[in-house]
Tab-separated table of C-alpha atoms in Angstrom:
chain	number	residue	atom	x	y	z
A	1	UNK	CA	0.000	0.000	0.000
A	2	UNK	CA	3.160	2.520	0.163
A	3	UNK	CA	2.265	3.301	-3.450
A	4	UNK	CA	-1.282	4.079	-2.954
A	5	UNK	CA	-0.407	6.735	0.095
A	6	UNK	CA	2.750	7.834	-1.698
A	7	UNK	CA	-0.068	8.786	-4.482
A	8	UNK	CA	-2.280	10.467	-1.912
A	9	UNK	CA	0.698	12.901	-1.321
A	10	UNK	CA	1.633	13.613	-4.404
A	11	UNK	CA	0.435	12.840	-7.824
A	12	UNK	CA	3.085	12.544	-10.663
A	13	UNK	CA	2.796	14.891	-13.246
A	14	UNK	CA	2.706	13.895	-17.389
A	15	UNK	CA	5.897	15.053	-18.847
A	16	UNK	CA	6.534	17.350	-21.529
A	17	UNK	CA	8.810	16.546	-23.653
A	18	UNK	CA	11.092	19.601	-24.070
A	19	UNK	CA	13.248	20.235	-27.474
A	20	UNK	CA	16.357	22.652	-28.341
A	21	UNK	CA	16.114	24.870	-31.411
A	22	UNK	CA	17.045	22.012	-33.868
A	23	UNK	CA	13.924	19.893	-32.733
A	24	UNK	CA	16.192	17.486	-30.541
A	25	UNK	CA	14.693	16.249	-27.495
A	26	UNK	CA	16.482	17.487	-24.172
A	27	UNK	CA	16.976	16.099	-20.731
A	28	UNK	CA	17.947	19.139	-18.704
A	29	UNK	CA	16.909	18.825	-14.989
A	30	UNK	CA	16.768	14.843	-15.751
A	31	UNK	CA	18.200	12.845	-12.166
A	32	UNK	CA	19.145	9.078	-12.852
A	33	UNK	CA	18.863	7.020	-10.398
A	34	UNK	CA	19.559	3.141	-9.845
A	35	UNK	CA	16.536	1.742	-7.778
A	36	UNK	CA	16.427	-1.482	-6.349
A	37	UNK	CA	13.651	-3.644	-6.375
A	38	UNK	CA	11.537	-4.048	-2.904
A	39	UNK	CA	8.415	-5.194	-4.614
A	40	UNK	CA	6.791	-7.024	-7.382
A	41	UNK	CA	8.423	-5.898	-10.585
A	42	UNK	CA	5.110	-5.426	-12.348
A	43	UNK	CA	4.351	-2.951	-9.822
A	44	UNK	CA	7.446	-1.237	-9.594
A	45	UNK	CA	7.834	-1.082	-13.571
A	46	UNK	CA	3.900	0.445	-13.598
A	47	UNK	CA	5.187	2.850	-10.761
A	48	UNK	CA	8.480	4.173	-12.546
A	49	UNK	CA	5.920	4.248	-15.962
A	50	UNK	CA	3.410	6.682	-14.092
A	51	UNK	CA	6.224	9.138	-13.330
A	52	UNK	CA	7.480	9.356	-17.040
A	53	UNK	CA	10.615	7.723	-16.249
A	54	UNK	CA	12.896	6.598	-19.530
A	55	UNK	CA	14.487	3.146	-18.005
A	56	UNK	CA	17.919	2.947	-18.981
A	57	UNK	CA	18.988	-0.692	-18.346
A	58	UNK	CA	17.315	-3.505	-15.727
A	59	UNK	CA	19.556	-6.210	-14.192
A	60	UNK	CA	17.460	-9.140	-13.041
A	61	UNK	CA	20.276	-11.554	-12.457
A	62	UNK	CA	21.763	-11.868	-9.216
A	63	UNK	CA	19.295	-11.215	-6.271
A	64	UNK	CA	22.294	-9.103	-4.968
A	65	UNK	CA	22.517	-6.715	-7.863
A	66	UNK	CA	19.328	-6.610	-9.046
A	67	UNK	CA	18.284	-3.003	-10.173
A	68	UNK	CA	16.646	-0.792	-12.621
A	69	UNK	CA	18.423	2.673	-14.302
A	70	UNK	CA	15.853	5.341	-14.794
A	71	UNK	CA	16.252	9.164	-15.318
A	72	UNK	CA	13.288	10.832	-13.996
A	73	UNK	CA	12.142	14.186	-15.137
A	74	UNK	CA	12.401	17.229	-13.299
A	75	UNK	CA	8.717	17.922	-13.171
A	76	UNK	CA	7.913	14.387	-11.100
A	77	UNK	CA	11.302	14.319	-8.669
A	78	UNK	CA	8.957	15.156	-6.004
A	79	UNK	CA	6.610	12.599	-6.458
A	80	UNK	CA	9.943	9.911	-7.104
A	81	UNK	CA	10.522	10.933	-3.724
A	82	UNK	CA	7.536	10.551	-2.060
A	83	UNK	CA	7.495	6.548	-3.227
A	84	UNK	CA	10.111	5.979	-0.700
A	85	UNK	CA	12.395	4.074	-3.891
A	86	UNK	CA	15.542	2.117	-2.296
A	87	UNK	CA	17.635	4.254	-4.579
A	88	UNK	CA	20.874	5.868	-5.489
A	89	UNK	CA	21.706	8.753	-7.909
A	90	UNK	CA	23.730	8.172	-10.917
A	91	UNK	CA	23.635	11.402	-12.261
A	92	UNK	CA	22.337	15.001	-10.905
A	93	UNK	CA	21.374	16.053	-14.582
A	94	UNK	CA	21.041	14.058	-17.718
A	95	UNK	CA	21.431	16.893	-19.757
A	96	UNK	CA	24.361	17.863	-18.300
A	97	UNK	CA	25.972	14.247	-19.408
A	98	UNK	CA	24.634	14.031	-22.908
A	99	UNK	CA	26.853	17.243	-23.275
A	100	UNK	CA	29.190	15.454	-22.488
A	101	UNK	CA	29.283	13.497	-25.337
A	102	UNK	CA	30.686	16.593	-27.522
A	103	UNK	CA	29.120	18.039	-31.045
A	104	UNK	CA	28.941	16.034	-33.541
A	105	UNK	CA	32.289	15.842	-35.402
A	106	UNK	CA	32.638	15.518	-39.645
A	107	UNK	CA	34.784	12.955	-40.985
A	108	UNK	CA	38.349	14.519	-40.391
A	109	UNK	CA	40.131	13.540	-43.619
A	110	UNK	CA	42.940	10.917	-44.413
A	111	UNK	CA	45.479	10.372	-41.710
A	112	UNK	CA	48.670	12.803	-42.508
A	113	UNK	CA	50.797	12.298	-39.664
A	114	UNK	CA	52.608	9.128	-41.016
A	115	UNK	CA	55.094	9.685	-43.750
A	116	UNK	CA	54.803	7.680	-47.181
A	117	UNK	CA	58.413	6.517	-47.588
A	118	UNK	CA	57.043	2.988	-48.848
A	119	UNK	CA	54.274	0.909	-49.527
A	120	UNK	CA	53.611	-0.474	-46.234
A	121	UNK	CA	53.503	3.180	-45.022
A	122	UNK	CA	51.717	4.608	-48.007
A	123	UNK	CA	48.857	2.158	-47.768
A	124	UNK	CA	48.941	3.016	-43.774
A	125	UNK	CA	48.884	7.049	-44.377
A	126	UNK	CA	45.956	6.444	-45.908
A	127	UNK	CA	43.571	5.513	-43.562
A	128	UNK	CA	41.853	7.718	-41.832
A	129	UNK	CA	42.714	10.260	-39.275
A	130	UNK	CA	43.006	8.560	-35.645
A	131	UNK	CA	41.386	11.774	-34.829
A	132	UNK	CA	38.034	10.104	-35.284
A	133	UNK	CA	37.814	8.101	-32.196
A	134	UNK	CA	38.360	11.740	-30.391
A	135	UNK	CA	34.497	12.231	-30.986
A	136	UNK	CA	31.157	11.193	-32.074
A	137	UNK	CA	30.085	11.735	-36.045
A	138	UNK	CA	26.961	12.110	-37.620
A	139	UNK	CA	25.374	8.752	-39.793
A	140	UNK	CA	26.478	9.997	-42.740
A	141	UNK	CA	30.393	10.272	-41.613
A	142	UNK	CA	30.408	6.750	-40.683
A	143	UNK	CA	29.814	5.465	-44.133
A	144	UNK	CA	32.406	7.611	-45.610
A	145	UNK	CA	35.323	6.220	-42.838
A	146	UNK	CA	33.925	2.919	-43.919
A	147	UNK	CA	34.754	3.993	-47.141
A	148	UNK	CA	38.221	5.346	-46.236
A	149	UNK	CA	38.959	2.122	-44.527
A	150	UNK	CA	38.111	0.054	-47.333
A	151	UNK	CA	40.158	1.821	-49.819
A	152	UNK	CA	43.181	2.201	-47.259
A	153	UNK	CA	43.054	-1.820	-47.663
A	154	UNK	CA	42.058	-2.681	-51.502
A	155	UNK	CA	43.388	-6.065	-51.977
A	156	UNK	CA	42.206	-7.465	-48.391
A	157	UNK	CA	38.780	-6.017	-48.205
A	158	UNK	CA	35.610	-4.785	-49.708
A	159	UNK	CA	32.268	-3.025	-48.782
A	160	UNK	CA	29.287	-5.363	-48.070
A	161	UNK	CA	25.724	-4.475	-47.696
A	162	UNK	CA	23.233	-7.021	-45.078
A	163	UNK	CA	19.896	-5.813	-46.308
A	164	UNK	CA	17.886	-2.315	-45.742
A	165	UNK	CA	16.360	-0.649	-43.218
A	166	UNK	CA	12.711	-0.128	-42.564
A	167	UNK	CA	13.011	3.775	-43.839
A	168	UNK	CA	14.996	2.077	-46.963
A	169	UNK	CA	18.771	2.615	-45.372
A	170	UNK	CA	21.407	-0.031	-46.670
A	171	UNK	CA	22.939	-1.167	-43.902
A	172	UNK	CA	26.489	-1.346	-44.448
A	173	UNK	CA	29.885	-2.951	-43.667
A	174	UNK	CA	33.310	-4.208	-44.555
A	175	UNK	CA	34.809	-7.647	-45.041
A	176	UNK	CA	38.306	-8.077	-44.525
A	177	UNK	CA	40.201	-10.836	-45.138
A	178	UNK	CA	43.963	-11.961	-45.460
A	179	UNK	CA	46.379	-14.278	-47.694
A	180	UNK	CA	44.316	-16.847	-48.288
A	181	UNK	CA	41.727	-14.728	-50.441
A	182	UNK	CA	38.302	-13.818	-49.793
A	183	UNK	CA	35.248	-16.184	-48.605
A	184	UNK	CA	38.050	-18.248	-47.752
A	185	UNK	CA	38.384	-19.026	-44.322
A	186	UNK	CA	35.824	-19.695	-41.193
A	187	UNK	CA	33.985	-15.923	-40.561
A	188	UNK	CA	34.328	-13.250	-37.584
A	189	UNK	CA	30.905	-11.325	-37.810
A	190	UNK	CA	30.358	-8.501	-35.795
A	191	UNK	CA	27.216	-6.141	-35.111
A	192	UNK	CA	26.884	-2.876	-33.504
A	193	UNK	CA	24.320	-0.647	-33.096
A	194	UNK	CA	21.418	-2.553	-33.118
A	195	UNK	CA	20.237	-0.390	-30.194
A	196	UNK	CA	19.781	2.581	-31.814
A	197	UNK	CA	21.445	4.192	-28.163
A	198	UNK	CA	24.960	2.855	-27.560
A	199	UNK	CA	26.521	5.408	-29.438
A	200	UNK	CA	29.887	3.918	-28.266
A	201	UNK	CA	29.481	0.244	-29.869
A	202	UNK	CA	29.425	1.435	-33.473
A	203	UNK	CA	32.667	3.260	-32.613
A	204	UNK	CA	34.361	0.206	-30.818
A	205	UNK	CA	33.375	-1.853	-33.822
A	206	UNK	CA	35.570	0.559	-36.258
A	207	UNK	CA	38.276	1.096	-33.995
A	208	UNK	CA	38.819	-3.106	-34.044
A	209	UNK	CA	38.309	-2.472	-37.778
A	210	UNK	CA	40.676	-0.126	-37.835
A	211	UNK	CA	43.341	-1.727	-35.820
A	212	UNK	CA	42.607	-5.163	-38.142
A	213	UNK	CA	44.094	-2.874	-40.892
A	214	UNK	CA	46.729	-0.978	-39.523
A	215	UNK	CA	48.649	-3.611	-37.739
A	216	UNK	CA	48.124	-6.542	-40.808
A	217	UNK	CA	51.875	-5.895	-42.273
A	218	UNK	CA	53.361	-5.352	-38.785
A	219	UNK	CA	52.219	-7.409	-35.996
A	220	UNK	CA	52.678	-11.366	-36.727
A	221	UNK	CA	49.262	-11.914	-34.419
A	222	UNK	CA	46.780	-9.697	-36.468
A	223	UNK	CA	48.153	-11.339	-39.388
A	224	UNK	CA	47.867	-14.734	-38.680
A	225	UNK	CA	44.263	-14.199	-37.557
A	226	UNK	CA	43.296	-12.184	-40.526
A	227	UNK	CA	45.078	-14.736	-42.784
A	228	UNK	CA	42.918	-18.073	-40.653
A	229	UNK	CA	39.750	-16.097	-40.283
A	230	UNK	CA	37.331	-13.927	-42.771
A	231	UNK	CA	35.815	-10.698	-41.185
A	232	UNK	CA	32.793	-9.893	-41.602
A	233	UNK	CA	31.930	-6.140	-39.693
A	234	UNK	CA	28.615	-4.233	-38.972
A	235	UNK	CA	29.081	-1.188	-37.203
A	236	UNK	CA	25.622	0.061	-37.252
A	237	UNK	CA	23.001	-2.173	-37.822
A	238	UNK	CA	19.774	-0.255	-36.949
A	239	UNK	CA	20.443	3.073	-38.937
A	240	UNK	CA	16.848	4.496	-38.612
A	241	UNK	CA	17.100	4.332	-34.882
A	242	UNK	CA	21.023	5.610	-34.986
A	243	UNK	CA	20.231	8.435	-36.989
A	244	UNK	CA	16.900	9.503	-34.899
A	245	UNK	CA	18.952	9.357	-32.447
A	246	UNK	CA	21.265	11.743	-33.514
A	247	UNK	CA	18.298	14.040	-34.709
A	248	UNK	CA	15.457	13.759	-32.430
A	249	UNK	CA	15.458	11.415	-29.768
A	250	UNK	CA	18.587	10.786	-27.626
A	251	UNK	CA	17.582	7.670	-25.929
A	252	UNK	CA	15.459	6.150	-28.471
A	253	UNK	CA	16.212	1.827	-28.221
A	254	UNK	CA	14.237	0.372	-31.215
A	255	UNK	CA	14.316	0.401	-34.945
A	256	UNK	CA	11.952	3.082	-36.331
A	257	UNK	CA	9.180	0.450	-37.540
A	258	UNK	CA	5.575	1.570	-38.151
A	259	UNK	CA	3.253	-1.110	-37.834
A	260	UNK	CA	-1.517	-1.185	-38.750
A	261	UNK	CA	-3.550	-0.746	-35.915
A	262	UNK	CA	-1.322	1.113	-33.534
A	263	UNK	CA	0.632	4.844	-33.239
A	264	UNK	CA	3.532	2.821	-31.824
A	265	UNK	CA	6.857	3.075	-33.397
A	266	UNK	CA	9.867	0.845	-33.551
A	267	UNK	CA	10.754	-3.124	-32.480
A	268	UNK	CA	13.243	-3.793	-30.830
A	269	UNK	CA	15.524	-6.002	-32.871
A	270	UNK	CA	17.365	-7.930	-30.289
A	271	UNK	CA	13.713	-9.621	-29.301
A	272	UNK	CA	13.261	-10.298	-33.007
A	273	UNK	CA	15.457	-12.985	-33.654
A	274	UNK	CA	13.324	-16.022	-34.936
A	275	UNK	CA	14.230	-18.412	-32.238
A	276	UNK	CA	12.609	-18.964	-28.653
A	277	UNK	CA	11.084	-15.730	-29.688
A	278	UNK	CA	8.039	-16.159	-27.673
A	279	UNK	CA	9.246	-16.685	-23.997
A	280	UNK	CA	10.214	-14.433	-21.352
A	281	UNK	CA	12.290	-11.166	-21.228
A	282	UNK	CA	10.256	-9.237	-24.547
A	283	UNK	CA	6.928	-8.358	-24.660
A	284	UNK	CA	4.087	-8.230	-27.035
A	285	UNK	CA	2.947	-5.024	-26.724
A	286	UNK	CA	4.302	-2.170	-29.187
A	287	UNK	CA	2.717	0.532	-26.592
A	288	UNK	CA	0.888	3.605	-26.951
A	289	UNK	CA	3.230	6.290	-27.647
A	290	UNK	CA	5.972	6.780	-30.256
A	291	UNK	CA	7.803	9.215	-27.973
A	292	UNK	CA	7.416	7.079	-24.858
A	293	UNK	CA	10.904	5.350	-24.626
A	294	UNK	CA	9.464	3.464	-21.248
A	295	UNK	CA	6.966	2.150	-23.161
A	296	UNK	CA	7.198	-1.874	-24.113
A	297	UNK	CA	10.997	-1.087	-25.361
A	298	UNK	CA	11.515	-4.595	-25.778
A	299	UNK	CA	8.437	-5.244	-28.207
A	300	UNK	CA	9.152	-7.975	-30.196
A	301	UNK	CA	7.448	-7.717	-32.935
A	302	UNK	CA	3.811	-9.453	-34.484
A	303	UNK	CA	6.235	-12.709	-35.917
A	304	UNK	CA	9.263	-13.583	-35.566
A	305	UNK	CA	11.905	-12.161	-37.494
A	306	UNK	CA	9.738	-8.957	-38.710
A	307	UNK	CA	11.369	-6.350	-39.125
A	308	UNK	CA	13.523	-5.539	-42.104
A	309	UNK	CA	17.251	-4.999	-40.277
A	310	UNK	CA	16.698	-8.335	-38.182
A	311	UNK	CA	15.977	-10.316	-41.939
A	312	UNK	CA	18.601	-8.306	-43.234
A	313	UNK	CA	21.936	-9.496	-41.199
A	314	UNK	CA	20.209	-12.671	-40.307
A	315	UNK	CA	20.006	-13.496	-43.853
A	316	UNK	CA	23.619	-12.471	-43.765
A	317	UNK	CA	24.834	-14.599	-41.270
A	318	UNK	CA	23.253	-17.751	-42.115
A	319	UNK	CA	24.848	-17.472	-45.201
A	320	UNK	CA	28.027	-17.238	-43.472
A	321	UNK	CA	27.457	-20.134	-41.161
A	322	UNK	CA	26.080	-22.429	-44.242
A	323	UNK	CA	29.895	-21.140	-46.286
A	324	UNK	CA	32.446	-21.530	-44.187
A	325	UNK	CA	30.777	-21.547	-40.843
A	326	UNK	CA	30.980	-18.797	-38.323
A	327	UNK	CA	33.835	-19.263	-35.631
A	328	UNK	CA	32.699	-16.399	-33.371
A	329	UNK	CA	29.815	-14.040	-33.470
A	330	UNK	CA	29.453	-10.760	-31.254
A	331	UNK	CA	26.700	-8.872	-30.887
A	332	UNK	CA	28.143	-5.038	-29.082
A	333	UNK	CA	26.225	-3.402	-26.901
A	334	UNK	CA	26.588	-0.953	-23.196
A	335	UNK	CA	26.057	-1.005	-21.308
A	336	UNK	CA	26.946	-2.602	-17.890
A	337	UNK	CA	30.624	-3.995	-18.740
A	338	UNK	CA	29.587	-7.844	-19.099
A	339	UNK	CA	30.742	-10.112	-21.430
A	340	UNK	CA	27.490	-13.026	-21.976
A	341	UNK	CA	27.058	-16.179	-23.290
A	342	UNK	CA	24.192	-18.140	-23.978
A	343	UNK	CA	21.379	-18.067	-23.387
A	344	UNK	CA	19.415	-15.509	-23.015
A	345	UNK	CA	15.978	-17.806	-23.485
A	346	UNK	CA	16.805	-19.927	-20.189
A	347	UNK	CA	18.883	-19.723	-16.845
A	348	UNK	CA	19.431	-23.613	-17.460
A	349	UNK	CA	19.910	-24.368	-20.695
A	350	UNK	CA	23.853	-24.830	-21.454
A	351	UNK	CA	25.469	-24.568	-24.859
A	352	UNK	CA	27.346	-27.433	-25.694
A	353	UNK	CA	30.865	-26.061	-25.406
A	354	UNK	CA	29.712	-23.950	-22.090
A	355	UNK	CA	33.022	-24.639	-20.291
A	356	UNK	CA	35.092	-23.352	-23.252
A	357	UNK	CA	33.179	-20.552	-23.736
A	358	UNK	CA	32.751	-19.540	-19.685
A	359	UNK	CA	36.950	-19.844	-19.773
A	360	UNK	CA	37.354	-17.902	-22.583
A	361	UNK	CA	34.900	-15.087	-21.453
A	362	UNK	CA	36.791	-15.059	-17.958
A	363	UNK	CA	40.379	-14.517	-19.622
A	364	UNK	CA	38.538	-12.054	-22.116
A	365	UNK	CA	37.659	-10.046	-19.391
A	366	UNK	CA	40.868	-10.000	-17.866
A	367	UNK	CA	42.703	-9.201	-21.434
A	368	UNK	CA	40.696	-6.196	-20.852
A	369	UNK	CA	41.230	-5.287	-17.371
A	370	UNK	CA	45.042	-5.172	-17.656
A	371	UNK	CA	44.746	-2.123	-19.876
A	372	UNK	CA	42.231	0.090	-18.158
A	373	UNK	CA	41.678	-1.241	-14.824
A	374	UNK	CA	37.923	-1.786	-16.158
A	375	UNK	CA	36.125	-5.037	-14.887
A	376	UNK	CA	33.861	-6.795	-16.956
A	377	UNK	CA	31.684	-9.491	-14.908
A	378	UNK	CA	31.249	-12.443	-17.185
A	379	UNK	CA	27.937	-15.762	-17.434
A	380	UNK	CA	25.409	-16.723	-19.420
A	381	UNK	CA	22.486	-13.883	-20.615
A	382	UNK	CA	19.822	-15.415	-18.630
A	383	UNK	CA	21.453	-15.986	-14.933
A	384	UNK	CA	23.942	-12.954	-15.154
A	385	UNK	CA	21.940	-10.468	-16.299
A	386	UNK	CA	18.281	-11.308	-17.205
A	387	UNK	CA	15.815	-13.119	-19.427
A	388	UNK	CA	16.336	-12.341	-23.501
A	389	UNK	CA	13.775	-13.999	-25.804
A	390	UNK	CA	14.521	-13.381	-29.076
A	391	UNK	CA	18.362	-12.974	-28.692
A	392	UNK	CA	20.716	-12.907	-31.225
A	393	UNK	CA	23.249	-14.819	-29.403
A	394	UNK	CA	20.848	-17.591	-28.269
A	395	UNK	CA	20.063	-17.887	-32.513
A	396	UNK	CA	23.582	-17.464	-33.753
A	397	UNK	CA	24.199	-21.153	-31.377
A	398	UNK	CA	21.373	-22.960	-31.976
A	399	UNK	CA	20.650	-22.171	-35.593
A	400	UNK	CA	23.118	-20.492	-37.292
A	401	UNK	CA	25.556	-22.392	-35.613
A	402	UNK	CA	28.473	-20.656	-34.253
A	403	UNK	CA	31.194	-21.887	-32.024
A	404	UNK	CA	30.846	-18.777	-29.903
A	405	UNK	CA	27.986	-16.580	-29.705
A	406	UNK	CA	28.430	-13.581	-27.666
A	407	UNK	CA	27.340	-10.512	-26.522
A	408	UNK	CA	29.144	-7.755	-25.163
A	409	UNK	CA	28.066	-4.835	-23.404
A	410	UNK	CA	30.777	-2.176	-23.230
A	411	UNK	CA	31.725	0.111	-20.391
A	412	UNK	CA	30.342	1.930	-18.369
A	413	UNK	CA	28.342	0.522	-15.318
A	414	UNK	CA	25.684	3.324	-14.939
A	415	UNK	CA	27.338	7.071	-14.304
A	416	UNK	CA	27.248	7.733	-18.112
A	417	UNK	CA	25.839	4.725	-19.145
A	418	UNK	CA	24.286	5.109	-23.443
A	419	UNK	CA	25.893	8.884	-23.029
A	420	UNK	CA	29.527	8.063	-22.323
A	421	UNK	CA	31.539	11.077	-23.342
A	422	UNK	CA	33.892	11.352	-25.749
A	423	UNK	CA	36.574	11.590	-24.222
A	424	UNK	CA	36.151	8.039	-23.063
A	425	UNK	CA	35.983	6.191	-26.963
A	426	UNK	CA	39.795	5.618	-27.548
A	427	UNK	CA	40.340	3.881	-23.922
A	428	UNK	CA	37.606	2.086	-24.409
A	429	UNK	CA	38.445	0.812	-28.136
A	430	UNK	CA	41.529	0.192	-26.552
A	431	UNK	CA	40.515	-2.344	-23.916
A	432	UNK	CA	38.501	-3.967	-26.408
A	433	UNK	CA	41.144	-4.208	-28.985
A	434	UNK	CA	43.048	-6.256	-26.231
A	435	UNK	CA	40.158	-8.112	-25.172
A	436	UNK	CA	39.560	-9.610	-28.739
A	437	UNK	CA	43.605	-10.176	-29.462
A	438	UNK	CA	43.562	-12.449	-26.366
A	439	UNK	CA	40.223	-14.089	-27.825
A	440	UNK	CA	41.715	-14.838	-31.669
A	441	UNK	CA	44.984	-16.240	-29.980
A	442	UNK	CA	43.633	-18.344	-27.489
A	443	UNK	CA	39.599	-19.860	-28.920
């Protein structure tokens, strides 16, 4: 009954959503708090939902750590308040943090700073500026340093397409590969961006690219993967959501899907995988309000495997894993700093190289510890972090059949969280750079 008298107190007020002069939703005034659950979660979810909250990220694992992220707007602190929420604050002003995050930066141009004196140097002048990972770039940029990349590397790779967005985007990618010639060898495949949100996956993605490329004629280890092992790289996979986010809605999750019968937009992706697609940990409900990022942000979908971007690199990767097979799939995300393994459909289900794979995500996170100090806690989806119907990873072991199916969700644990700044996207390319060169050596 604390709700009910908490109500009688104070009722929470309906937000308005505020914009800046380029029609951008803002979060000034915005608190974020972590709240622990002391009651049903159906109640506590309905609670947060009456107060406008935009949930951030749930952990339902451990009964230790078990939480919810929300930032609650200005206009309904009081009432936050009066529910008497076992709570901590993340962050005093959500606004404050997505400034954080820096303009918007243009491509920057071919790297200059290395001289051309032969053709191991010429072909590594030309890739482009390092500068890049100083910042965050608009949709549009991140094709053309695809671009840059590709030609920077002309006889090892090439520009692939997995499909088209709902709003008719092709989402692209690069393939690299090494001596042995292309479609050649067992395949890498990496995603980012699927949540249209973690800005900083799409950017770890290209920074591995980028590393793939730069250290091929000098480092004996990048080689010898690159020459055993065909990659196949994604770094934004939902470009509707990316670029709304960019242009309208910071925090927006899904893909921007518009479906009969309801004003609902977007599905989340990660629930659309066609496998165990029905169970717990998505929902069925698209909700009620396209601006509503609370709202059902896990729908997934009317049938599984609906929406264009999922049929898109699905389509992609069983074609991989019916070529050459797929040796290891990752699916980046943040964030939380957990590396997970299946499943994400069941807390009991193993996969059938579960030791393997829990060893190898243990040393993984300590590859990546040694640079930055940052900890990544590592398990399988379901019992580490919560219930994922519909999960890519759970699909890529089952169906597609990869020998490792991850997903990884990049730093930080909750005082940025989707906003990290910029200033943060080279240390954190560069823990995950040494987190996969421990992974190719050792799986």
């Amino acid at each position: 009954m604390r709700f009910l008298r908490a109500a009688l107190f104070i009722a929470p007020l309906a937000a308005s959503i505020q914009v800046d002069r380029t029609g951008r939703q803002t979060y000034d005034g915005y608190k974020v708090f972590r709240v622990v659950p002391d009651r049903a979660t159906a109640d506590l979810e309905a609670q947060l939902e009456s107060l406008s909250a935009v949930e951030l990220s749930c952990n339902h694992g451990h009964a230790d750590t078990q939480h919810f992220d929300v930032a609650v707007p200005p206009e309904n602190l009081e009432a936050f308040a009066a529910f008497n929420y076992q709570a901590e604050i993340l962050s005093e002003d959500l606004g404050a943090d997505i400034a954080l995050e820096g303009e918007l930066q243009p491509f920057p141009g071919l790297e200059t700073s290395v001289p051309a004196t032969n053709a191991k140097a010429a072909a590594a002048a030309a890739l482009p500026s390092f500068s890049w990972f100083s910042a965050y770039h608009p949709y549009a940029d991140h094709l053309t340093f695809l671009k840059s990349l590709q030609a920077a590397f002309p006889s090892n790779s090439e520009l692939i397409t997995a499909g088209t967005s709902f709003e008719g985007r092709t989402i692209q990618g690069i393939h690299l590969w090494g001596s042995g010639g292309k479609d050649s060898k067992p395949a890498i495949y990496y995603h980012g961006n699927v949540h249209a949100r973690e800005w900083i996956t799409s950017m770890v993605v290209e920074y591995i690219t980028y590393q793939l490329i730069n250290n091929y004629s000098n480092d004996t280890a990048i080689k010898t993967v690159l020459d055993n092992y065909d990659f196949y790289i994604l770094p934004i996979v939902n470009p509707d959501g990316f670029l709304y986010t960019q242009t309208s809605t910071r925090l927006w999750r899904k893909n921007r899907q518009t479906r009969s019968g309801t004003s609902s937009v977007g599905t989340d992706v990660n629930r659309n995988w066609p496998y165990k697609w029905d169970g717990e940990g998505s929902s069925t409900s698209p909700g009620s309000d396209a601006r509503n990022l609370n709202n059902n942000r896990r729908y997934r979908g009317q049938a599984p495997g609906d929406t264009p971007e999922n049929t898109g690199i699905r389509t992609f990767g069983d074609k991989l894993g019916a070529g050459k097979g797929i040796k290891l799939y990752i699916d980046w995300h943040s964030y939380g700093q957990y590396i997970l393994t299946p499943y994400g459909y069941s807390c009991s289900a193993k996969a059938p190289n579960q030791s393997k794979q829990d060893t190898l995500a243990k040393n993984t996170g300590a590859a990546i510890a040694k640079i930055h100090g940052t900890q990544f806690t590592t398990g399988q989806t379901c019992s580490t972090l919560y219930a994922t119907a519909g999960g890519s990873n759970d699909y890529f072991t089952d169906v597609t059949v990869a020998e490792l199916a991850w997903a990884i969700e990049l730093r930080d644990t909750g005082r940025y969280g989707f906003v990290l700044p910029a200033d943060q996207i080279i240390a954190t390319g560069e823990e995950s750079w040494a987190g996969q060169k421990y992974l190719w050596a050792n799986f």
